[in-house]
mmCIF file of C-alpha atoms and ligand atoms in Angstrom:
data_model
loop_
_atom_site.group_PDB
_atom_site.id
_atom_site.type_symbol
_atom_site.label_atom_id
_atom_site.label_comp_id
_atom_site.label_asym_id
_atom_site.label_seq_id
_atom_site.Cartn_x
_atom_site.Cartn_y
_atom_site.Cartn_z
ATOM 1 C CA UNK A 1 101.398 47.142 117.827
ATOM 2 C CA UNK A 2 100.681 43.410 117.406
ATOM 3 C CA UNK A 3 102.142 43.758 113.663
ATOM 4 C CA UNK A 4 105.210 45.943 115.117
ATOM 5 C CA UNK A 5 105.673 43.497 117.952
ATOM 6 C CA UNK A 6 106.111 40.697 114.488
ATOM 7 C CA UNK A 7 108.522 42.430 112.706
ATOM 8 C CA UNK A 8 110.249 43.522 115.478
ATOM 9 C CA UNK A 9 110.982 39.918 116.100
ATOM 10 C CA UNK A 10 111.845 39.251 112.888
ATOM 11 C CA UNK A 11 114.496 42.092 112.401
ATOM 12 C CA UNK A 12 115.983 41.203 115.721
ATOM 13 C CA UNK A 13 116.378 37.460 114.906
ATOM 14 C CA UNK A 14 118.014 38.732 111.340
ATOM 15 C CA UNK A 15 120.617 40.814 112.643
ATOM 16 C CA UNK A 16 121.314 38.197 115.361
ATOM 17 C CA UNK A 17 121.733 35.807 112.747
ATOM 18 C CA UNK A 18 124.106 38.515 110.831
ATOM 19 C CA UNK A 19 126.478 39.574 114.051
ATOM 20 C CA UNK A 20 126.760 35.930 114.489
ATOM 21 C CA UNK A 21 128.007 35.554 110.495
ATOM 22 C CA UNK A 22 130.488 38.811 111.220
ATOM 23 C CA UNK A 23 131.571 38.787 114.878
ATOM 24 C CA UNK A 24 131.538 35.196 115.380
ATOM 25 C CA UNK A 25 132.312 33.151 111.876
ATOM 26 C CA UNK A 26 134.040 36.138 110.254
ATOM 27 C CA UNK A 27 132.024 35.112 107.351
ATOM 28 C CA UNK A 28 129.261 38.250 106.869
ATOM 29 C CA UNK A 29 127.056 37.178 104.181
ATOM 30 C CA UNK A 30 125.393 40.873 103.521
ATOM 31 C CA UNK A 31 127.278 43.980 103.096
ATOM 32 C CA UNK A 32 128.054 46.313 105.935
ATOM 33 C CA UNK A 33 125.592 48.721 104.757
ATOM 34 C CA UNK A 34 122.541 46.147 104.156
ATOM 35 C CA UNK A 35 123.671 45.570 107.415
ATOM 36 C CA UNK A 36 123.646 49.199 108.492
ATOM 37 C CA UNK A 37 119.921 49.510 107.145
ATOM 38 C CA UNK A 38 118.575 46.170 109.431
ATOM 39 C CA UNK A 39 119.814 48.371 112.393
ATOM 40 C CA UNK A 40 118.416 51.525 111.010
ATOM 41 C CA UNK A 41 114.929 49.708 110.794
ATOM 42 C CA UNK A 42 115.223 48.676 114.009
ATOM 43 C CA UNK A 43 116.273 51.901 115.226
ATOM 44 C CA UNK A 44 113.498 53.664 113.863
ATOM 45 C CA UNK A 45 110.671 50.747 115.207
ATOM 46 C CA UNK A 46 111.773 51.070 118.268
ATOM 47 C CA UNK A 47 111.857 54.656 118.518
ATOM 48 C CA UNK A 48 107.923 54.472 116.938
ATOM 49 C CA UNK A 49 107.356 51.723 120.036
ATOM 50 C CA UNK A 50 110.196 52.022 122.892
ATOM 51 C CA UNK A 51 107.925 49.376 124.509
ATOM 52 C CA UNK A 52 109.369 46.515 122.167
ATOM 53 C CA UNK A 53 113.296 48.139 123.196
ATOM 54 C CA UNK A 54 114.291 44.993 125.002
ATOM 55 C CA UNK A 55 117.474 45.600 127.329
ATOM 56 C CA UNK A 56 119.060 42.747 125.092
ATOM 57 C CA UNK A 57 117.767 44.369 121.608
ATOM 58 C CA UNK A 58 120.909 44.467 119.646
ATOM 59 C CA UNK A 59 120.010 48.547 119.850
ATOM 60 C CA UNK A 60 121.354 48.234 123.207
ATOM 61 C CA UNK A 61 124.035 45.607 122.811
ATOM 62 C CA UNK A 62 127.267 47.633 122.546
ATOM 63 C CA UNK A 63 128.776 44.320 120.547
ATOM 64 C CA UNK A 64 126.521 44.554 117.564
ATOM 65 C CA UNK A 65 127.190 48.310 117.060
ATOM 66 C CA UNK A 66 128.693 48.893 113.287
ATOM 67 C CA UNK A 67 132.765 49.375 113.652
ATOM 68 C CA UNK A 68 132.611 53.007 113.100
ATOM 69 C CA UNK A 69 129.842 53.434 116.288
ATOM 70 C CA UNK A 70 126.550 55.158 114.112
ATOM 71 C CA UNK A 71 124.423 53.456 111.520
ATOM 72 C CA UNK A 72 124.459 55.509 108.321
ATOM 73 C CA UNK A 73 121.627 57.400 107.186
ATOM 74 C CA UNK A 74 121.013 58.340 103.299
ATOM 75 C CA UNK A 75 119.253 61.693 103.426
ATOM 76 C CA UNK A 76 115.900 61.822 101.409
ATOM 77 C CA UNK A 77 117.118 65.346 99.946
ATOM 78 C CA UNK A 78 121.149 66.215 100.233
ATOM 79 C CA UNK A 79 121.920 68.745 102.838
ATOM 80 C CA UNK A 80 123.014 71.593 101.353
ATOM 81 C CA UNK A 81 126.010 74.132 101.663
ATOM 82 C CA UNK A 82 126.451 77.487 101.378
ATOM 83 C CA UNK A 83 128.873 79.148 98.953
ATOM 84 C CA UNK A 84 130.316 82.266 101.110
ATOM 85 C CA UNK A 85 130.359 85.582 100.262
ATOM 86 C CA UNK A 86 133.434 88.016 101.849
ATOM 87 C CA UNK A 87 132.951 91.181 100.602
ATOM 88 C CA UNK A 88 129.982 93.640 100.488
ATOM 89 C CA UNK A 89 130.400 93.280 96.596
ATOM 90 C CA UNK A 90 130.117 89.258 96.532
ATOM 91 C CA UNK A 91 126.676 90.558 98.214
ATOM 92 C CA UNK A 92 125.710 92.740 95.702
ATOM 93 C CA UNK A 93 126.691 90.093 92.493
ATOM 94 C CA UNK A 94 124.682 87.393 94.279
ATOM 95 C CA UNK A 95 121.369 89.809 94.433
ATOM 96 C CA UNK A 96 122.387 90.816 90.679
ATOM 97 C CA UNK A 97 122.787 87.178 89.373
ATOM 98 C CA UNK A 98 119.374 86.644 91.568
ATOM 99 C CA UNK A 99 117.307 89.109 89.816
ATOM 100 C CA UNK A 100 118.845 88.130 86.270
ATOM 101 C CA UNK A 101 117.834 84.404 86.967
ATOM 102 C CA UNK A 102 114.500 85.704 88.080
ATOM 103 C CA UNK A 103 114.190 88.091 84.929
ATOM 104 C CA UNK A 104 113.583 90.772 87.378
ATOM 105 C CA UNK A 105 112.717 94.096 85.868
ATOM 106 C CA UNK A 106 114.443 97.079 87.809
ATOM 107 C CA UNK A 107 111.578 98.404 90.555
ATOM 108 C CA UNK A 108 110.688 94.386 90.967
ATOM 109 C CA UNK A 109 111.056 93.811 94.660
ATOM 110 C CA UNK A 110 113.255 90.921 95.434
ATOM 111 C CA UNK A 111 112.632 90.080 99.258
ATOM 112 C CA UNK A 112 115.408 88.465 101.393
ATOM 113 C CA UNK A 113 115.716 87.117 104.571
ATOM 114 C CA UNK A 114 118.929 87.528 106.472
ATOM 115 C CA UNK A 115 119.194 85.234 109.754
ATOM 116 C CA UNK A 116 122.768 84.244 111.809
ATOM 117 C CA UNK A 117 124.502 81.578 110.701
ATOM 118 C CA UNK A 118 125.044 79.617 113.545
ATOM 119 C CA UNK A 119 128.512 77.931 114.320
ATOM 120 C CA UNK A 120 127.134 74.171 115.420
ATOM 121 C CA UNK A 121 127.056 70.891 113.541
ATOM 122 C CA UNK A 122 123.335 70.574 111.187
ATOM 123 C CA UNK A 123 121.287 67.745 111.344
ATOM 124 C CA UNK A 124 118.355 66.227 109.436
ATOM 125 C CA UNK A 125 115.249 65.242 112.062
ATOM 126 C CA UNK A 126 112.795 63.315 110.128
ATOM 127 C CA UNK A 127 109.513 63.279 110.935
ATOM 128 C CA UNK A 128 106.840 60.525 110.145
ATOM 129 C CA UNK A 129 103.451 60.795 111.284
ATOM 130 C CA UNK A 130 104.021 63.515 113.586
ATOM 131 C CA UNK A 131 106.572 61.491 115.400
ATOM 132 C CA UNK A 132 110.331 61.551 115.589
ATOM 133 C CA UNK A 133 111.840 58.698 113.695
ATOM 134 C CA UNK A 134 115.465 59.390 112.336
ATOM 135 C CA UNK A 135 117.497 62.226 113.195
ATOM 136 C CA UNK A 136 121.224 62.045 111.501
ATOM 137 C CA UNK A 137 124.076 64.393 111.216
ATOM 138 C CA UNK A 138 124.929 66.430 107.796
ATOM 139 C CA UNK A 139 128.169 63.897 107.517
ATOM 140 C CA UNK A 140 128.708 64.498 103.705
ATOM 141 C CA UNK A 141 125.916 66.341 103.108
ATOM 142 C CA UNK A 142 124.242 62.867 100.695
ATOM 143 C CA UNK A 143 124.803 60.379 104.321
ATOM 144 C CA UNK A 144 125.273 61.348 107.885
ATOM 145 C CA UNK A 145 125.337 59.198 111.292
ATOM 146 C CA UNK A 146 122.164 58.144 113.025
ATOM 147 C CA UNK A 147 122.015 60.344 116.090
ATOM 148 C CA UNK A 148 118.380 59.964 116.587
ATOM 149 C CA UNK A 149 118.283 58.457 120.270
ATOM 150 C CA UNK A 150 121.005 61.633 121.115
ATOM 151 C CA UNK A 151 118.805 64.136 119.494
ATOM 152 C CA UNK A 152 116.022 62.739 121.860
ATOM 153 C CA UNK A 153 117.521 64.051 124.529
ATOM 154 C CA UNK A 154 118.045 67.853 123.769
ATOM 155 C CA UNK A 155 114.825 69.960 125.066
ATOM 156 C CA UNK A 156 114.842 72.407 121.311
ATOM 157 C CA UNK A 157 113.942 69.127 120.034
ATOM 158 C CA UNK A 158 110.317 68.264 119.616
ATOM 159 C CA UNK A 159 109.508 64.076 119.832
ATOM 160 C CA UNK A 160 105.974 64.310 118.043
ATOM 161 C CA UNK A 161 104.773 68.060 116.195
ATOM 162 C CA UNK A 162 101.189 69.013 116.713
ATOM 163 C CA UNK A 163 98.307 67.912 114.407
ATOM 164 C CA UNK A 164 98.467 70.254 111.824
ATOM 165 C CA UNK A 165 101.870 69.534 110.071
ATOM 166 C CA UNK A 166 102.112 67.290 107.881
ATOM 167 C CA UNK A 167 102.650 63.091 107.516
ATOM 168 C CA UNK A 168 105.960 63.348 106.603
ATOM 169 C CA UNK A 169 108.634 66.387 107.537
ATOM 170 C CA UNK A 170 112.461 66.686 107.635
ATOM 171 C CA UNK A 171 113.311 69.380 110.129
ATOM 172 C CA UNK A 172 116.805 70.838 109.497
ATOM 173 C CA UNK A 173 118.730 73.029 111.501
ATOM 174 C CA UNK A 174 121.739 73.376 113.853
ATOM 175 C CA UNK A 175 123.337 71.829 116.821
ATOM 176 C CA UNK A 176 125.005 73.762 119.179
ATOM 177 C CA UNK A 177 126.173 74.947 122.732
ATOM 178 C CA UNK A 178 125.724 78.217 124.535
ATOM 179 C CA UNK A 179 129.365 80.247 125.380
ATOM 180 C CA UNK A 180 128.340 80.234 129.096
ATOM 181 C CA UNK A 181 127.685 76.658 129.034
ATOM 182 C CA UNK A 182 130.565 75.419 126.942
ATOM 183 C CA UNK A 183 133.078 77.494 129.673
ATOM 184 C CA UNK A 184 131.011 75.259 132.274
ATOM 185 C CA UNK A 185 131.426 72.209 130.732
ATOM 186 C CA UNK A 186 135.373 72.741 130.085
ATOM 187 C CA UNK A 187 135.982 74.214 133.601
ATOM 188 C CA UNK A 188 133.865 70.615 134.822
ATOM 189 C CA UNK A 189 136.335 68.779 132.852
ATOM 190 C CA UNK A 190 138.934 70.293 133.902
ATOM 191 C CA UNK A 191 138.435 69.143 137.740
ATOM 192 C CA UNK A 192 138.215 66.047 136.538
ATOM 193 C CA UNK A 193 141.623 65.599 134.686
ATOM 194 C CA UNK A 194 139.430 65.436 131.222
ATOM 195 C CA UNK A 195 140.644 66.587 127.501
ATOM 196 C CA UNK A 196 139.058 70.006 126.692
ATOM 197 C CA UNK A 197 136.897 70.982 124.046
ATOM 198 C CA UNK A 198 138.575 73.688 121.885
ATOM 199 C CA UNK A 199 135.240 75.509 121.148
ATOM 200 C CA UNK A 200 131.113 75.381 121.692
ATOM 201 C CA UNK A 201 131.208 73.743 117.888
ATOM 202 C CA UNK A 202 133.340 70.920 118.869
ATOM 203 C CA UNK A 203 131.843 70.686 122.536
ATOM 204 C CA UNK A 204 128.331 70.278 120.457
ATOM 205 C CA UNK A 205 130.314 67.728 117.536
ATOM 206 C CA UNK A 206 131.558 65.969 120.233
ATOM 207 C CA UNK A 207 128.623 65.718 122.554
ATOM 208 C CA UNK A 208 125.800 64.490 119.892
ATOM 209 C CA UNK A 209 128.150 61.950 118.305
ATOM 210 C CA UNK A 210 128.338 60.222 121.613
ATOM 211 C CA UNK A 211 127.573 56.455 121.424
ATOM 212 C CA UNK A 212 125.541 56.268 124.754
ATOM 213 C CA UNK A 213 122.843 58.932 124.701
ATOM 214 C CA UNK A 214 123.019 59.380 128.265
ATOM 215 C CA UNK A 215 125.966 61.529 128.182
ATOM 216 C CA UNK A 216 124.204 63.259 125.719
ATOM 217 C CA UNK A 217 121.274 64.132 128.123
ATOM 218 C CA UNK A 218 124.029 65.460 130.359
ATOM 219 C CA UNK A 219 125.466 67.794 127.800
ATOM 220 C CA UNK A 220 123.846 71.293 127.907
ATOM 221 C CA UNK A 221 123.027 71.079 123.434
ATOM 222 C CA UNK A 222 120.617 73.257 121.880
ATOM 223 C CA UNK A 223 118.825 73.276 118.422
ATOM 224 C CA UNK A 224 117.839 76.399 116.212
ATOM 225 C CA UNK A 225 115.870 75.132 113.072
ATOM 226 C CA UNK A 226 116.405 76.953 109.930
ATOM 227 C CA UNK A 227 115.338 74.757 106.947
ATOM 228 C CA UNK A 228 113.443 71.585 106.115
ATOM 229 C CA UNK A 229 114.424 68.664 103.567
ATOM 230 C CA UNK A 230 111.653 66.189 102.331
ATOM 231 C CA UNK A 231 108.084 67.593 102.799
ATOM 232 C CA UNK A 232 104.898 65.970 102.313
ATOM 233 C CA UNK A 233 103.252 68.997 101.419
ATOM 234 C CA UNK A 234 105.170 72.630 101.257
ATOM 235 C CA UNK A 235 105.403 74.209 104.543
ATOM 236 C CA UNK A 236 104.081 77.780 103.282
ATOM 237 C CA UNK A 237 104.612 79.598 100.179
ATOM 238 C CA UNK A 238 108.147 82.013 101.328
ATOM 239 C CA UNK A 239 111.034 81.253 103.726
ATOM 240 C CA UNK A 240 110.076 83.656 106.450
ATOM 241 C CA UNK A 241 106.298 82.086 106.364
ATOM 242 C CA UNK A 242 107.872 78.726 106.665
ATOM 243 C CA UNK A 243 110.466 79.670 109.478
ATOM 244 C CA UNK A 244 106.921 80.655 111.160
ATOM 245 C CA UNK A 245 105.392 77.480 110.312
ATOM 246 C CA UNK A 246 108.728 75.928 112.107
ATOM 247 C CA UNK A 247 108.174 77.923 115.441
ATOM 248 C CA UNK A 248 104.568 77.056 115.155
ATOM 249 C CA UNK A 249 105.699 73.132 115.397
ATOM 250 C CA UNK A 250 107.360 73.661 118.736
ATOM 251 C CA UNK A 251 110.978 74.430 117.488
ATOM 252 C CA UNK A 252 113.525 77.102 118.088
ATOM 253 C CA UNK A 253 114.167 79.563 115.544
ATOM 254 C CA UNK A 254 116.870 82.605 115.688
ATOM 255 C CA UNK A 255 114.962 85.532 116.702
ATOM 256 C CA UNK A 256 117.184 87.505 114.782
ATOM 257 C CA UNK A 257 116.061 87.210 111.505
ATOM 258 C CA UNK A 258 115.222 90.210 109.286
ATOM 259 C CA UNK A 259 113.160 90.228 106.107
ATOM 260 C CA UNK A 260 114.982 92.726 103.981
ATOM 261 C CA UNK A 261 114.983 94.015 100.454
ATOM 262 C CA UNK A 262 117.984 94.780 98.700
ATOM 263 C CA UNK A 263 121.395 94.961 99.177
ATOM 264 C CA UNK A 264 121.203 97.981 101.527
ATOM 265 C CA UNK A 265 119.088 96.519 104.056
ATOM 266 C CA UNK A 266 121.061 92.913 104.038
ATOM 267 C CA UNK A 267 124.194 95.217 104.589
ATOM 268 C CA UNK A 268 123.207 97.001 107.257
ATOM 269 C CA UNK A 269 121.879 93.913 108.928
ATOM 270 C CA UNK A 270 124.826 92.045 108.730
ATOM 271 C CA UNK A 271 126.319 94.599 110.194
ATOM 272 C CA UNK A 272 124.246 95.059 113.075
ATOM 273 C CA UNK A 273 124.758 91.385 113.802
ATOM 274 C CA UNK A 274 128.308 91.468 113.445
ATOM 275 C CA UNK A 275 128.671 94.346 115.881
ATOM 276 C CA UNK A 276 126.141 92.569 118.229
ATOM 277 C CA UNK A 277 127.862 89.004 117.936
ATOM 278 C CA UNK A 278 130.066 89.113 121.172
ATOM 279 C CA UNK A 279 126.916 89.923 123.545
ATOM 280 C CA UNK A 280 125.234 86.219 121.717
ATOM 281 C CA UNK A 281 125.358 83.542 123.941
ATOM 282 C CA UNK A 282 126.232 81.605 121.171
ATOM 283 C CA UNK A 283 129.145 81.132 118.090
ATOM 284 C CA UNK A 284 127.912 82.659 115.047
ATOM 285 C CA UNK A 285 130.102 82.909 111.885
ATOM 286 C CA UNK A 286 128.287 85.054 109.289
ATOM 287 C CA UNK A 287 124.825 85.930 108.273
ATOM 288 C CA UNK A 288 122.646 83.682 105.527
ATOM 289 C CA UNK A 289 120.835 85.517 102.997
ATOM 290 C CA UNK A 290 117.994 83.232 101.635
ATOM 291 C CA UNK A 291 115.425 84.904 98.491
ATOM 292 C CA UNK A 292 112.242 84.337 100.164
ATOM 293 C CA UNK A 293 109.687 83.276 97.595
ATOM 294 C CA UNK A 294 110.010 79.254 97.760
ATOM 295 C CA UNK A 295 108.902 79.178 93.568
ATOM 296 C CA UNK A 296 111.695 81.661 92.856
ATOM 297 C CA UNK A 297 114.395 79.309 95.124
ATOM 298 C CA UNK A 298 112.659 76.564 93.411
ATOM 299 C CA UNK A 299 113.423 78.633 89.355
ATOM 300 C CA UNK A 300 116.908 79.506 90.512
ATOM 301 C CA UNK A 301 117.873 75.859 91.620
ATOM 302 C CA UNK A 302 121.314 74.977 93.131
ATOM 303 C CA UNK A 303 124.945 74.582 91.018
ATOM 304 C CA UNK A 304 126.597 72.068 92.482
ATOM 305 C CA UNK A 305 125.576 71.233 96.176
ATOM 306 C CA UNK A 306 125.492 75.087 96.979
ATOM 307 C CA UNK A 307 121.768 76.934 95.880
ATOM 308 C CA UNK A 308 121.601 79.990 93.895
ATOM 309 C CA UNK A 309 119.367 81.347 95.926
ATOM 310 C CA UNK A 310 121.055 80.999 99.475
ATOM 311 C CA UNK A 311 124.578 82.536 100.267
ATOM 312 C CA UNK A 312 126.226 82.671 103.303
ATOM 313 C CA UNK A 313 128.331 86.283 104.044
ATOM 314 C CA UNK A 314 130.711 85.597 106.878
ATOM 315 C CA UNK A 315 132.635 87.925 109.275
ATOM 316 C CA UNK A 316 136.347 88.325 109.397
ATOM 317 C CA UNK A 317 138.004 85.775 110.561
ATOM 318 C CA UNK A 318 138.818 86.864 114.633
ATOM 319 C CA UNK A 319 142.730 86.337 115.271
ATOM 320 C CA UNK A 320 142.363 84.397 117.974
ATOM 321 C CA UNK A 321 139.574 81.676 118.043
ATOM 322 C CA UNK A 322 140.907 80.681 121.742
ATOM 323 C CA UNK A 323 138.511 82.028 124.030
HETATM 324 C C1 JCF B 401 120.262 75.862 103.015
HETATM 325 C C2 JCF B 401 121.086 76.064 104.249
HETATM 326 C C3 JCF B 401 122.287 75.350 104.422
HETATM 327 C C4 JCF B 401 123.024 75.551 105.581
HETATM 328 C C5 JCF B 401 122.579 76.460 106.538
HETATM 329 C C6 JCF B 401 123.305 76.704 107.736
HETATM 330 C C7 JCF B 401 122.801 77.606 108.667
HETATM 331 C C8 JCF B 401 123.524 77.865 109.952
HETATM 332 N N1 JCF B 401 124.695 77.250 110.178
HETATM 333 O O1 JCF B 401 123.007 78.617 110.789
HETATM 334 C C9 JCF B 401 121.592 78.299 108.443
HETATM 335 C C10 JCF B 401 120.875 78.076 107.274
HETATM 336 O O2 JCF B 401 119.719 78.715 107.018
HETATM 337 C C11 JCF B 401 121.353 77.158 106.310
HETATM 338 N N2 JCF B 401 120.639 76.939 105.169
#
């Protein structure tokens, strides 16, 4: 702590030393993301030791916050997308192109898991020695916002994972609000003469990006974790195993998920979801198919920023999204 307490010092003096350069001599001499990364670091230390979080740590001064509110975070791995599949054939060509990649002879099984896609806003919560150090949002997918103090304050979200995972894990997954609680939250606003949120997603957007965590806390957010980013060692050897692996670290994951194989069984559990969707407590806008051997996601690889081995099929779009 002694060493912390040092650098801690140190950093704060630095970007003391830079605000002055910027906000008071309009003369920065380091650009505004060297800058960005001084506040990251401090971010982070003081998240590992909240007892060195002075009330005047520039953390906490709203002055020394970056123009656009959120330090930037690079993720260690790119968050990926999904390319979307409409039609029950886009289904079947993305099992056929699978099993090609694969070199799949005909009676191989190809083993799929199918899980909601969840309407929120993803984030990246990275873990370092079993403790919470950075969460950001997707942003762009290669750098997202520092959210980690908000993220802190939604129960789904673990501060420190148990013994057995490993030194270093980035925990991805999704952001959102419950229907009943997003009605709850408008009709509260409403009494109190306040813009509302057009749906859970942007209730959730709009809630996590919040520059004072403390309205966070007050927001009713959830997390469901669905996928992981840099690893220190592999989480298990499939998808499903690893979704397990997840749960066993204290997080949320959809209960729905299915382990199917082949197109038949995906279809019929998309549909099942899709006729179930209204009775969720929460937005969902498709169903993700992942193959669930990690080696074989590993062989087929991603083109572009989307993997070939993930693809998300998504419902009809409902007429009106008012609700
Ligand atoms: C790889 C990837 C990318 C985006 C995702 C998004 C969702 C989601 N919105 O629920 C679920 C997943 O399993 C995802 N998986």
């Amino acid at each position: 702590l002694e060493e912390a307490r040092q650098s801690h010092r140190a950093l704060v003096q630095r970007i003391r030393y830079h605000d002055r350069r910027y906000y008071k001599e309009d003369a920065p001499e380091i650009s505004d993301a060297d800058y960005d990364r001084l506040r990251a670091d401090l971010i982070r230390l003081e998240t590992l030791y909240p007892e060195l979080q002075t009330a005047d740590s520039p953390t906490r001064t709203v002055g020394a916050a970056p123009a656009e509110g959120f330090a930037k975070v690079r993720h260690a791995r790119p968050m990926l997308s999904l390319a979307n599949a409409f039609e029950d054939e886009d289904v079947v060509e993305f099992l056929a192109r699978a099993r090609k990649g694969l070199n799949l002879k005909e009676d191989d099984e190809l083993a799929v898991v199918a899980e909601p896609k969840i309407d929120g806003l993803s984030a990246s919560l990275r873990y370092e020695n079993r403790r919470l150090v950075v969460a950001a949002t997707r942003g762009d997918g290669t750098e997202g916002e520092d959210v980690t103090r908000n993220m802190l304050t939604i129960d789904d979200v673990p501060d420190t994972l148990p013994d057995d995972a490993p030194d270093l894990v980035e925990v991805r997954g999704e952001v959102y609000m419950g229907k009943a609680d997003f009605a709850t939250l408008n009709e509260r606003r409403a009494e109190a003469g306040e813009a509302l949120f057009a749906n859970p997603r942007n209730a959730a957007a709009g809630s996590l990006r919040q520059l004072d965590p403390e309205i966070t806390r007050k927001r009713p957010l959830k997390f469901f974790a669905y996928a992981w980013g840099e690893v220190s060692a592999p989480l298990a050897p499939t998808q499903w195993a690893a979704l397990d692996r997840l749960e066993s670290f204290g997080f949320t994951v959809n209960p729905l998920r299915r382990l199917c194989r082949g197109a038949d069984e995906l279809l019929a559990r998309y549909r099942e979801i899709g006729d179930g969707r209204h009775a969720l407590d929460y937005d969902i806008d498709g169903v993700v198919y992942k193959i669930d051997r990690l080696d074989w996601q590993a062989l087929l690889g991603q083109v572009a920023r989307a993997p070939r081995w993930a693809i998300a099929h998504k419902f009809p779009a409902e007429q009106a999204k008012t609700r």
